[in-house]
mmCIF file of C-alpha atoms and ligand atoms in Angstrom:
data_model
loop_
_atom_site.group_PDB
_atom_site.id
_atom_site.type_symbol
_atom_site.label_atom_id
_atom_site.label_comp_id
_atom_site.label_asym_id
_atom_site.label_seq_id
_atom_site.Cartn_x
_atom_site.Cartn_y
_atom_site.Cartn_z
ATOM 1 C CA MET A 91 57.823 104.087 66.365
ATOM 2 C CA LYS A 92 60.183 101.732 64.554
ATOM 3 C CA GLN A 93 61.098 102.972 61.128
ATOM 4 C CA ASP A 94 62.042 99.760 59.332
ATOM 5 C CA TRP A 95 59.465 100.423 56.649
ATOM 6 C CA LEU A 96 61.409 103.511 55.561
ATOM 7 C CA GLN A 97 64.546 101.433 55.169
ATOM 8 C CA GLU A 98 62.641 98.758 53.278
ATOM 9 C CA ALA A 99 61.193 101.267 50.836
ATOM 10 C CA LEU A 100 64.649 102.718 50.202
ATOM 11 C CA GLN A 101 66.160 99.266 49.789
ATOM 12 C CA ALA A 102 63.448 98.335 47.281
ATOM 13 C CA ARG A 103 64.292 101.448 45.281
ATOM 14 C CA ALA A 104 67.995 100.677 45.465
ATOM 15 C CA ALA A 105 67.376 97.099 44.301
ATOM 16 C CA LYS A 106 65.709 98.507 41.193
ATOM 17 C CA GLY A 107 68.642 100.885 40.691
ATOM 18 C CA GLN A 108 66.277 103.830 41.278
ATOM 19 C CA LYS A 109 67.487 105.255 44.578
ATOM 20 C CA ARG A 110 68.205 108.972 44.332
ATOM 21 C CA THR A 111 70.667 111.064 46.308
ATOM 22 C CA LEU A 112 71.232 114.790 46.466
ATOM 23 C CA ARG A 113 74.488 116.039 44.976
ATOM 24 C CA THR A 114 75.777 119.487 45.728
ATOM 25 C CA MET A 115 76.270 121.540 42.601
ATOM 26 C CA ASP A 116 77.956 124.883 42.699
ATOM 27 C CA CYS A 117 76.242 127.395 40.481
ATOM 28 C CA CYS A 118 78.744 129.046 38.182
ATOM 29 C CA GLN A 119 77.625 131.295 35.359
ATOM 30 C CA HIS A 120 75.438 129.221 33.038
ATOM 31 C CA PRO A 121 76.130 127.059 31.010
ATOM 32 C CA PHE A 122 78.706 125.828 33.505
ATOM 33 C CA VAL A 123 78.244 124.027 36.784
ATOM 34 C CA GLU A 124 80.788 122.865 39.332
ATOM 35 C CA VAL A 125 80.406 119.296 40.559
ATOM 36 C CA GLU A 126 82.859 117.826 43.064
ATOM 37 C CA GLY A 127 85.460 120.395 42.106
ATOM 38 C CA ARG A 128 85.086 119.915 38.338
ATOM 39 C CA LYS A 129 83.605 122.490 35.986
ATOM 40 C CA LEU A 130 81.145 120.855 33.584
ATOM 41 C CA VAL A 131 79.086 122.137 30.677
ATOM 42 C CA ASN A 132 75.562 121.949 32.020
ATOM 43 C CA PHE A 133 72.959 120.253 29.803
ATOM 44 C CA SER A 134 70.534 119.597 32.641
ATOM 45 C CA SER A 135 69.393 123.050 33.703
ATOM 46 C CA ASN A 136 66.093 124.797 32.953
ATOM 47 C CA ASP A 137 67.853 128.169 32.894
ATOM 48 C CA TYR A 138 66.967 128.374 29.186
ATOM 49 C CA LEU A 139 67.961 132.019 28.771
ATOM 50 C CA GLY A 140 70.826 132.044 31.263
ATOM 51 C CA LEU A 141 69.025 134.593 33.459
ATOM 52 C CA ALA A 142 69.431 132.931 36.858
ATOM 53 C CA ALA A 143 72.698 134.763 37.575
ATOM 54 C CA HIS A 144 71.934 137.892 35.533
ATOM 55 C CA PRO A 145 73.139 141.036 37.368
ATOM 56 C CA LEU A 146 69.854 142.882 36.829
ATOM 57 C CA LEU A 147 67.871 140.094 38.514
ATOM 58 C CA VAL A 148 70.257 140.067 41.456
ATOM 59 C CA GLU A 149 70.273 143.875 41.711
ATOM 60 C CA ARG A 150 66.462 144.213 41.482
ATOM 61 C CA GLY A 151 66.053 141.409 43.996
ATOM 62 C CA HIS A 152 68.239 143.336 46.437
ATOM 63 C CA ALA A 153 66.327 146.555 45.755
ATOM 64 C CA PHE A 154 62.990 144.870 46.524
ATOM 65 C CA ALA A 155 64.436 143.295 49.681
ATOM 66 C CA GLN A 156 65.687 146.712 50.802
ATOM 67 C CA ALA A 157 62.286 148.254 50.164
ATOM 68 C CA TYR A 158 60.066 145.528 51.627
ATOM 69 C CA GLY A 159 62.325 143.345 53.808
ATOM 70 C CA ALA A 160 63.757 139.846 53.590
ATOM 71 C CA GLY A 161 60.576 137.983 54.468
ATOM 72 C CA SER A 162 56.981 138.581 53.485
ATOM 73 C CA ARG A 163 55.549 138.122 57.003
ATOM 74 C CA ALA A 164 52.331 136.252 56.177
ATOM 75 C CA SER A 165 50.215 134.781 53.410
ATOM 76 C CA ARG A 166 49.051 137.159 50.722
ATOM 77 C CA LEU A 167 45.523 137.282 52.131
ATOM 78 C CA VAL A 168 46.837 138.394 55.508
ATOM 79 C CA CYS A 169 49.588 141.006 55.131
ATOM 80 C CA GLY A 170 52.070 139.399 52.708
ATOM 81 C CA SER A 171 50.839 141.033 49.492
ATOM 82 C CA HIS A 172 53.513 143.736 49.320
ATOM 83 C CA PRO A 173 53.508 146.289 46.442
ATOM 84 C CA GLY A 174 56.005 144.168 44.458
ATOM 85 C CA TYR A 175 53.142 141.784 43.632
ATOM 86 C CA LEU A 176 50.933 144.507 42.148
ATOM 87 C CA LYS A 177 53.673 145.655 39.811
ATOM 88 C CA VAL A 178 54.564 142.161 38.611
ATOM 89 C CA GLU A 179 50.961 141.003 38.166
ATOM 90 C CA ALA A 180 49.993 144.044 36.112
ATOM 91 C CA LYS A 181 53.053 143.541 33.883
ATOM 92 C CA LEU A 182 52.312 139.845 33.508
ATOM 93 C CA ALA A 183 48.678 140.286 32.526
ATOM 94 C CA ARG A 184 49.745 142.758 29.832
ATOM 95 C CA LEU A 185 52.441 140.413 28.493
ATOM 96 C CA LYS A 186 50.201 137.330 28.578
ATOM 97 C CA GLY A 187 47.304 139.267 27.005
ATOM 98 C CA THR A 188 44.909 138.267 29.778
ATOM 99 C CA GLU A 189 42.633 140.370 31.977
ATOM 100 C CA ALA A 190 44.486 139.366 35.109
ATOM 101 C CA ALA A 191 47.356 137.357 36.561
ATOM 102 C CA LEU A 192 48.147 135.915 39.962
ATOM 103 C CA VAL A 193 51.610 135.086 41.313
ATOM 104 C CA LEU A 194 52.059 131.955 43.419
ATOM 105 C CA ASN A 195 55.069 130.514 45.217
ATOM 106 C CA SER A 196 55.983 127.744 42.787
ATOM 107 C CA GLY A 197 54.648 125.848 39.812
ATOM 108 C CA TRP A 198 54.221 122.825 42.020
ATOM 109 C CA GLN A 199 52.122 124.780 44.478
ATOM 110 C CA ALA A 200 50.101 126.504 41.759
ATOM 111 C CA ASN A 201 49.214 123.198 40.063
ATOM 112 C CA LEU A 202 48.599 121.307 43.265
ATOM 113 C CA GLY A 203 45.975 123.772 44.458
ATOM 114 C CA LEU A 204 44.407 124.519 41.111
ATOM 115 C CA LEU A 205 42.157 121.528 40.616
ATOM 116 C CA ALA A 206 41.434 121.376 44.336
ATOM 117 C CA ALA A 207 40.085 124.933 43.948
ATOM 118 C CA LEU A 208 38.193 124.406 40.712
ATOM 119 C CA ALA A 209 36.920 120.839 40.486
ATOM 120 C CA GLY A 210 35.092 118.320 42.641
ATOM 121 C CA PRO A 211 33.644 114.807 42.580
ATOM 122 C CA LYS A 212 30.787 115.760 40.208
ATOM 123 C CA ASP A 213 33.184 117.007 37.527
ATOM 124 C CA LEU A 214 35.437 115.179 35.103
ATOM 125 C CA VAL A 215 39.114 115.854 34.349
ATOM 126 C CA LEU A 216 40.631 114.803 31.028
ATOM 127 C CA MET A 217 44.400 115.040 31.021
ATOM 128 C CA ASP A 218 47.218 114.191 28.653
ATOM 129 C CA LYS A 219 49.091 111.048 29.705
ATOM 130 C CA LEU A 220 52.285 113.076 30.196
ATOM 131 C CA VAL A 221 51.110 116.089 32.215
ATOM 132 C CA HIS A 222 53.360 117.027 35.109
ATOM 133 C CA ASN A 223 53.080 115.189 38.421
ATOM 134 C CA SER A 224 51.965 118.378 40.218
ATOM 135 C CA LEU A 225 48.814 118.520 38.055
ATOM 136 C CA ILE A 226 48.103 114.851 38.687
ATOM 137 C CA GLN A 227 48.484 115.322 42.450
ATOM 138 C CA GLY A 228 46.107 118.292 42.233
ATOM 139 C CA VAL A 229 43.513 116.206 40.412
ATOM 140 C CA LEU A 230 43.799 113.486 43.062
ATOM 141 C CA ALA A 231 43.377 116.089 45.803
ATOM 142 C CA SER A 232 40.259 117.483 44.118
ATOM 143 C CA GLY A 233 38.445 114.144 44.289
ATOM 144 C CA ALA A 234 37.277 114.632 40.688
ATOM 145 C CA PRO A 235 37.135 111.522 38.508
ATOM 146 C CA PHE A 236 39.665 111.650 35.673
ATOM 147 C CA LYS A 237 40.651 109.991 32.417
ATOM 148 C CA ARG A 238 43.956 110.304 30.619
ATOM 149 C CA PHE A 239 44.163 110.691 26.864
ATOM 150 C CA ARG A 240 47.096 109.293 24.885
ATOM 151 C CA HIS A 241 49.961 111.751 24.675
ATOM 152 C CA ASN A 242 49.135 114.535 22.170
ATOM 153 C CA ASP A 243 46.388 112.360 20.661
ATOM 154 C CA LEU A 244 43.615 114.888 20.146
ATOM 155 C CA ASP A 245 41.375 112.349 18.393
ATOM 156 C CA HIS A 246 41.394 110.437 21.648
ATOM 157 C CA LEU A 247 40.574 113.627 23.566
ATOM 158 C CA ALA A 248 37.725 114.398 21.120
ATOM 159 C CA GLN A 249 36.275 110.954 21.785
ATOM 160 C CA LEU A 250 36.499 111.411 25.572
ATOM 161 C CA LEU A 251 34.901 114.849 25.308
ATOM 162 C CA GLN A 252 32.061 113.363 23.309
ATOM 163 C CA GLU A 253 31.485 110.698 25.958
ATOM 164 C CA ALA A 254 31.508 113.342 28.713
ATOM 165 C CA GLN A 255 28.570 115.374 27.448
ATOM 166 C CA GLY A 256 26.502 116.925 30.221
ATOM 167 C CA LYS A 257 29.419 117.082 32.675
ATOM 168 C CA ARG A 258 31.597 120.005 33.678
ATOM 169 C CA VAL A 259 34.911 119.001 32.137
ATOM 170 C CA PHE A 260 38.437 120.276 32.758
ATOM 171 C CA VAL A 261 41.107 119.529 30.146
ATOM 172 C CA LEU A 262 44.773 119.603 31.171
ATOM 173 C CA ALA A 263 47.732 119.816 28.796
ATOM 174 C CA GLU A 264 51.151 121.421 28.515
ATOM 175 C CA THR A 265 52.333 123.727 25.751
ATOM 176 C CA ILE A 266 55.832 122.160 25.842
ATOM 177 C CA TYR A 267 56.102 118.792 27.576
ATOM 178 C CA SER A 268 58.799 118.758 30.212
ATOM 179 C CA MET A 269 60.408 115.399 29.470
ATOM 180 C CA ASP A 270 59.675 114.966 25.745
ATOM 181 C CA GLY A 271 60.084 118.587 24.595
ATOM 182 C CA ASP A 272 57.162 118.290 22.187
ATOM 183 C CA GLN A 273 53.912 120.206 21.903
ATOM 184 C CA PRO A 274 50.272 119.502 21.109
ATOM 185 C CA ASP A 275 48.396 121.023 18.192
ATOM 186 C CA LEU A 276 47.376 123.942 20.377
ATOM 187 C CA GLU A 277 44.887 125.539 18.011
ATOM 188 C CA ARG A 278 43.006 122.277 17.626
ATOM 189 C CA LEU A 279 43.159 121.684 21.369
ATOM 190 C CA VAL A 280 41.594 125.088 22.054
ATOM 191 C CA GLY A 281 39.001 124.551 19.297
ATOM 192 C CA LEU A 282 38.006 121.129 20.620
ATOM 193 C CA THR A 283 37.633 122.208 24.227
ATOM 194 C CA LYS A 284 35.713 125.361 23.296
ATOM 195 C CA ALA A 285 33.318 123.399 21.072
ATOM 196 C CA ALA A 286 32.700 120.967 23.932
ATOM 197 C CA GLY A 287 32.217 123.777 26.476
ATOM 198 C CA ALA A 288 35.144 122.386 28.521
ATOM 199 C CA PHE A 289 37.569 124.406 30.660
ATOM 200 C CA LEU A 290 41.122 124.328 29.291
ATOM 201 C CA ILE A 291 44.165 124.620 31.561
ATOM 202 C CA LEU A 292 47.577 124.878 29.911
ATOM 203 C CA ASP A 293 50.833 124.379 31.776
ATOM 204 C CA GLU A 294 53.376 126.684 30.166
ATOM 205 C CA ALA A 295 56.264 125.987 32.548
ATOM 206 C CA HIS A 296 58.690 125.242 29.729
ATOM 207 C CA GLY A 297 57.306 127.604 27.078
ATOM 208 C CA THR A 298 57.354 130.832 29.088
ATOM 209 C CA GLY A 299 60.404 132.879 28.120
ATOM 210 C CA VAL A 300 61.197 130.727 25.112
ATOM 211 C CA PHE A 301 58.271 130.802 22.660
ATOM 212 C CA GLY A 302 55.468 133.102 21.537
ATOM 213 C CA PRO A 303 55.144 136.863 21.221
ATOM 214 C CA GLU A 304 57.841 138.613 23.299
ATOM 215 C CA GLY A 305 58.771 135.139 24.533
ATOM 216 C CA MET A 306 55.680 135.016 26.700
ATOM 217 C CA GLY A 307 54.583 131.562 25.643
ATOM 218 C CA LEU A 308 52.655 129.661 23.009
ATOM 219 C CA SER A 309 49.399 130.243 24.879
ATOM 220 C CA VAL A 310 49.373 134.004 24.211
ATOM 221 C CA GLY A 311 46.259 134.954 22.223
ATOM 222 C CA LEU A 312 44.987 131.367 22.024
ATOM 223 C CA GLY A 313 42.029 131.718 24.378
ATOM 224 C CA ALA A 314 42.748 128.959 26.926
ATOM 225 C CA ASP A 315 40.732 129.498 30.097
ATOM 226 C CA LEU A 316 43.743 129.386 32.402
ATOM 227 C CA VAL A 317 47.497 129.276 31.890
ATOM 228 C CA MET A 318 50.060 128.323 34.512
ATOM 229 C CA GLY A 319 53.675 129.278 33.937
ATOM 230 C CA THR A 320 56.783 129.313 36.078
ATOM 231 C CA PHE A 321 59.483 131.872 36.800
ATOM 232 C CA GLY A 322 62.010 129.265 37.960
ATOM 233 C CA LYS A 323 62.980 128.057 34.497
ATOM 234 C CA ALA A 324 63.599 130.433 31.561
ATOM 235 C CA LEU A 325 62.834 133.459 33.741
ATOM 236 C CA GLY A 326 65.707 132.614 36.050
ATOM 237 C CA SER A 327 63.927 133.345 39.307
ATOM 238 C CA PHE A 328 61.382 131.509 41.445
ATOM 239 C CA GLY A 329 57.609 131.248 41.667
ATOM 240 C CA ALA A 330 54.756 130.820 39.225
ATOM 241 C CA TYR A 331 51.838 132.661 37.669
ATOM 242 C CA LEU A 332 48.257 131.877 36.756
ATOM 243 C CA ALA A 333 46.809 134.004 33.943
ATOM 244 C CA GLY A 334 43.160 134.260 32.933
ATOM 245 C CA SER A 335 40.034 136.372 33.348
ATOM 246 C CA GLU A 336 39.558 138.857 36.193
ATOM 247 C CA LEU A 337 36.668 136.731 37.490
ATOM 248 C CA LEU A 338 38.817 133.595 37.548
ATOM 249 C CA VAL A 339 41.644 135.339 39.394
ATOM 250 C CA GLN A 340 39.208 136.709 41.983
ATOM 251 C CA TYR A 341 37.844 133.180 42.403
ATOM 252 C CA LEU A 342 41.335 131.730 42.887
ATOM 253 C CA ILE A 343 42.216 134.380 45.455
ATOM 254 C CA ASN A 344 39.287 133.013 47.455
ATOM 255 C CA PHE A 345 39.632 129.294 46.790
ATOM 256 C CA HIS A 346 43.258 128.378 45.864
ATOM 257 C CA PRO A 347 44.686 126.686 48.999
ATOM 258 C CA GLY A 348 48.281 127.418 47.962
ATOM 259 C CA LEU A 349 47.537 131.139 47.961
ATOM 260 C CA ILE A 350 45.454 131.114 51.131
ATOM 261 C CA TYR A 351 47.547 128.859 53.356
ATOM 262 C CA SER A 352 51.153 129.661 52.473
ATOM 263 C CA THR A 353 53.460 132.536 53.317
ATOM 264 C CA ALA A 354 53.902 134.908 50.356
ATOM 265 C CA LEU A 355 57.086 134.937 48.257
ATOM 266 C CA PRO A 356 60.006 136.886 49.681
ATOM 267 C CA PRO A 357 60.362 140.347 48.134
ATOM 268 C CA PHE A 358 63.747 139.371 46.656
ATOM 269 C CA ALA A 359 62.014 136.813 44.409
ATOM 270 C CA LEU A 360 59.479 139.405 43.231
ATOM 271 C CA GLY A 361 62.311 141.806 42.397
ATOM 272 C CA ALA A 362 64.060 139.160 40.316
ATOM 273 C CA ILE A 363 60.797 138.309 38.531
ATOM 274 C CA ASP A 364 60.207 142.004 37.839
ATOM 275 C CA ALA A 365 63.655 142.292 36.234
ATOM 276 C CA SER A 366 63.241 139.149 34.147
ATOM 277 C CA LEU A 367 59.880 140.382 32.821
ATOM 278 C CA GLU A 368 61.734 143.485 31.707
ATOM 279 C CA LEU A 369 64.518 141.527 29.990
ATOM 280 C CA VAL A 370 62.707 138.553 28.445
ATOM 281 C CA PRO A 371 60.597 140.424 25.849
ATOM 282 C CA LYS A 372 63.812 141.934 24.456
ATOM 283 C CA MET A 373 65.674 138.622 24.152
ATOM 284 C CA GLY A 374 64.575 137.725 20.616
ATOM 285 C CA ALA A 375 68.177 137.164 19.441
ATOM 286 C CA GLU A 376 68.842 134.786 22.341
ATOM 287 C CA ARG A 377 65.655 132.847 21.550
ATOM 288 C CA GLU A 378 66.708 132.560 17.919
ATOM 289 C CA HIS A 379 70.135 131.258 18.936
ATOM 290 C CA LEU A 380 68.496 128.765 21.294
ATOM 291 C CA GLY A 381 66.183 127.552 18.515
ATOM 292 C CA HIS A 382 69.166 127.107 16.211
ATOM 293 C CA LEU A 383 71.172 125.151 18.793
ATOM 294 C CA SER A 384 68.195 122.895 19.479
ATOM 295 C CA GLN A 385 67.866 122.135 15.788
ATOM 296 C CA VAL A 386 71.594 121.378 15.435
ATOM 297 C CA LEU A 387 71.513 119.048 18.434
ATOM 298 C CA ARG A 388 68.376 117.198 17.302
ATOM 299 C CA GLN A 389 69.763 116.777 13.796
ATOM 300 C CA GLY A 390 73.148 115.633 15.080
ATOM 301 C CA LEU A 391 71.563 113.062 17.377
ATOM 302 C CA ARG A 392 69.167 111.777 14.732
ATOM 303 C CA GLN A 393 72.003 111.425 12.216
ATOM 304 C CA ARG A 394 73.797 109.254 14.771
ATOM 305 C CA GLY A 395 70.736 107.037 15.080
ATOM 306 C CA TYR A 396 69.498 108.353 18.442
ATOM 307 C CA ASP A 397 65.769 108.676 19.107
ATOM 308 C CA THR A 398 64.856 112.224 20.176
ATOM 309 C CA LEU A 399 61.095 111.491 20.246
ATOM 310 C CA ALA A 400 59.029 114.348 18.783
ATOM 311 C CA SER A 401 61.039 117.138 20.408
ATOM 312 C CA GLN A 402 60.435 120.573 18.874
ATOM 313 C CA SER A 403 62.021 122.671 21.574
ATOM 314 C CA GLN A 404 65.066 123.378 23.733
ATOM 315 C CA ILE A 405 64.296 120.121 25.600
ATOM 316 C CA VAL A 406 65.889 117.341 23.575
ATOM 317 C CA PRO A 407 65.463 113.825 24.952
ATOM 318 C CA LEU A 408 68.034 111.235 24.005
ATOM 319 C CA LEU A 409 66.089 108.044 24.513
ATOM 320 C CA VAL A 410 68.160 105.202 25.912
ATOM 321 C CA GLY A 411 65.431 102.880 27.198
ATOM 322 C CA GLU A 412 67.169 100.769 29.774
ATOM 323 C CA GLU A 413 68.010 102.475 33.087
ATOM 324 C CA ALA A 414 71.439 100.985 33.713
ATOM 325 C CA GLN A 415 72.623 101.958 30.255
ATOM 326 C CA CYS A 416 71.210 105.442 30.675
ATOM 327 C CA LEU A 417 73.097 105.876 33.964
ATOM 328 C CA ALA A 418 76.272 104.568 32.337
ATOM 329 C CA LEU A 419 75.961 107.054 29.466
ATOM 330 C CA SER A 420 75.334 109.907 31.886
ATOM 331 C CA ALA A 421 78.404 108.921 33.955
ATOM 332 C CA TYR A 422 80.521 108.659 30.803
ATOM 333 C CA LEU A 423 79.456 112.148 29.667
ATOM 334 C CA GLU A 424 80.236 113.560 33.090
ATOM 335 C CA ASP A 425 83.688 112.084 32.772
ATOM 336 C CA GLN A 426 83.973 113.886 29.428
ATOM 337 C CA GLY A 427 83.008 117.231 30.996
ATOM 338 C CA PHE A 428 79.230 117.354 30.406
ATOM 339 C CA LEU A 429 76.399 117.253 32.933
ATOM 340 C CA ALA A 430 73.550 115.333 31.271
ATOM 341 C CA LEU A 431 71.520 113.637 33.943
ATOM 342 C CA ALA A 432 69.588 110.430 33.436
ATOM 343 C CA ILE A 433 65.814 110.694 33.792
ATOM 344 C CA ARG A 434 64.367 107.382 34.886
ATOM 345 C CA PRO A 435 61.174 105.792 36.152
ATOM 346 C CA PRO A 436 59.077 106.790 38.007
ATOM 347 C CA THR A 437 59.630 110.216 36.415
ATOM 348 C CA VAL A 438 59.200 108.598 32.985
ATOM 349 C CA GLU A 439 57.578 105.303 31.982
ATOM 350 C CA PRO A 440 59.568 102.075 32.455
ATOM 351 C CA GLY A 441 61.689 101.360 29.388
ATOM 352 C CA LYS A 442 61.866 105.059 28.504
ATOM 353 C CA ALA A 443 64.915 106.151 30.492
ATOM 354 C CA ARG A 444 66.639 109.022 28.769
ATOM 355 C CA LEU A 445 69.078 111.831 28.976
ATOM 356 C CA ARG A 446 66.993 114.983 29.039
ATOM 357 C CA LEU A 447 69.250 117.440 27.274
ATOM 358 C CA ALA A 448 68.146 120.971 28.107
ATOM 359 C CA LEU A 449 69.680 123.755 26.078
ATOM 360 C CA SER A 450 70.235 127.363 26.930
ATOM 361 C CA ALA A 451 70.881 130.498 24.895
ATOM 362 C CA THR A 452 74.216 130.645 26.726
ATOM 363 C CA HIS A 453 75.439 127.416 25.096
ATOM 364 C CA THR A 454 77.704 127.721 22.076
ATOM 365 C CA LEU A 455 77.741 125.708 18.890
ATOM 366 C CA GLU A 456 81.162 124.386 19.958
ATOM 367 C CA GLN A 457 79.663 122.976 23.149
ATOM 368 C CA ILE A 458 76.912 121.206 21.174
ATOM 369 C CA ASN A 459 79.497 119.781 18.796
ATOM 370 C CA GLY A 460 81.645 118.775 21.775
ATOM 371 C CA LEU A 461 78.726 116.805 23.206
ATOM 372 C CA LEU A 462 78.072 115.120 19.847
ATOM 373 C CA SER A 463 81.759 114.170 19.514
ATOM 374 C CA ALA A 464 81.734 112.684 23.009
ATOM 375 C CA LEU A 465 78.710 110.599 21.965
ATOM 376 C CA ASP A 466 80.647 109.424 18.903
ATOM 377 C CA ARG A 467 83.454 108.216 21.174
ATOM 378 C CA TRP A 468 80.897 106.458 23.392
ATOM 379 C CA GLY A 469 79.401 104.787 20.319
ATOM 380 C CA ALA A 470 82.860 103.553 19.385
ATOM 381 C CA LEU A 471 83.595 102.092 22.839
HETATM 382 C C1 PLP B 42 55.509 121.040 33.419
HETATM 383 C C2 PLP B 42 55.842 121.494 34.794
HETATM 384 N N1 PLP B 42 54.870 122.048 35.543
HETATM 385 C C3 PLP B 42 55.119 122.475 36.800
HETATM 386 C C4 PLP B 42 56.370 122.355 37.366
HETATM 387 C C5 PLP B 42 56.609 122.822 38.780
HETATM 388 O O1 PLP B 42 57.182 124.079 38.754
HETATM 389 P P1 PLP B 42 58.145 124.608 39.943
HETATM 390 O O2 PLP B 42 59.487 124.049 39.669
HETATM 391 O O3 PLP B 42 58.071 126.100 39.819
HETATM 392 O O4 PLP B 42 57.578 124.112 41.216
HETATM 393 C C6 PLP B 42 57.411 121.813 36.626
HETATM 394 C C7 PLP B 42 58.758 121.701 37.236
HETATM 395 O O5 PLP B 42 59.585 120.951 36.937
HETATM 396 C C8 PLP B 42 57.140 121.359 35.306
HETATM 397 O O6 PLP B 42 58.102 120.803 34.569
#
C-alpha cells in the first residue's frame, strides 16, 4: 500500500509548526539532564522528588528481579501476578486509606481501560474540560455519551448533574491538573457527586508523592469512589494504581481490559515501587522544600508579568500563547542551560502554548533564581 497519506499528515503538522521529534536525553542525577553533550538543569521532568535514580529503588528493583526474574511471563490473570504485587498492593491500600488497591502497567493503560470496564452507552460521563487524554480515550472506547464541564467550574458540573437525573453518571476530574498545575475544590466536588449519587473518579497522577497525608495524595480520606495514581512521576518508577473498595477492585480484575489482556509489570518495576512507597511517606522535608520552591518561582514569574494561570503546585505554567514564541523561549532557555520544553497544541488549546515548568525537591533556590535571571535577560532582548 502506498503511504503518501502518512507523509501528508506529517507535512500538515510541520506546516503548522507542530511536528514532534524524539530527542535522546541522557539521564543524569536529577535535576540535571544531558542533551547533545550539554548538562542542563531540568525543568521538564515529573521526577518531583528526585527518586528515579535513588539507590534504594535501583537496589530493590534488582532484588525483585533476582527473586522473580526479569520478565513476568504472562498477564496477571494467567501467571504474571508474582508475590511482589501482593506486597505493594497491601501497602498501597493502607497508605491510600482504601479497602483495596490494584497495580496496572501505566497510568495511560489504567485510564484507557477504566471507563471501558465501568461505563456503557446507557450511562453518562461528565468530565472536566482539561482531564488527561488517556481518560478521554477511555470514555470514547466505552461508547458512553459524555459532556465536559468548564475547567474547575463546579457550578457548571452541578448544573449538568441536575440535568442528568435518573442516569448512572461518572464524574472525572484530576486532583492536580497536569498542564495547569491547579486543583479543583475537592471537598465540594466529592459533596456534589455524592449528593447526586454519581460515581467519582479522581486522577491523582501529579498529586501522588507530593500532597496529602504521608504524601499519598489529596484524595486520601475524601471518599472518592476510585482514585488512579501513577508511579512514574513523583514515585520515580513505572506503573499505576487504582484504589477503592474491595468490591470495585474485584470487579476491575474481571473487567479491566488493561489488566486482562496485557503482560504484567516486570518484577524490577515492582521492586522500585516497593522502595518508593517506603521512602515517600518519610519525605516531608523534601515536600516542604518543593512547596517553597514552587511558591518562589510563581511569585518571581508573576512579578515579572508572566501569567502562571491558577497553579498551586510544583507544576508552574508560564503561559506564552503563541507557539512560535513559546518555541523560541524554550530554545533560548536551553542555550542558557535550562531544559524547559514548550507544550503546544494539540496537548493544550490553541493560543495557550506554554512552558510547563515542573519543579523537583532536588532543585535549589539558586537554580530557580538562575532561571528567573535568564528570563530577565530574555525580556531585555
Ligand atoms: C493526569 C495524567 N494521567 C495519566 C497519565 C498517564 O500516566 P503514565 O505516564 O503512567 O502512562 C499522565 C501522564 O502524563 C497524566 O499526566
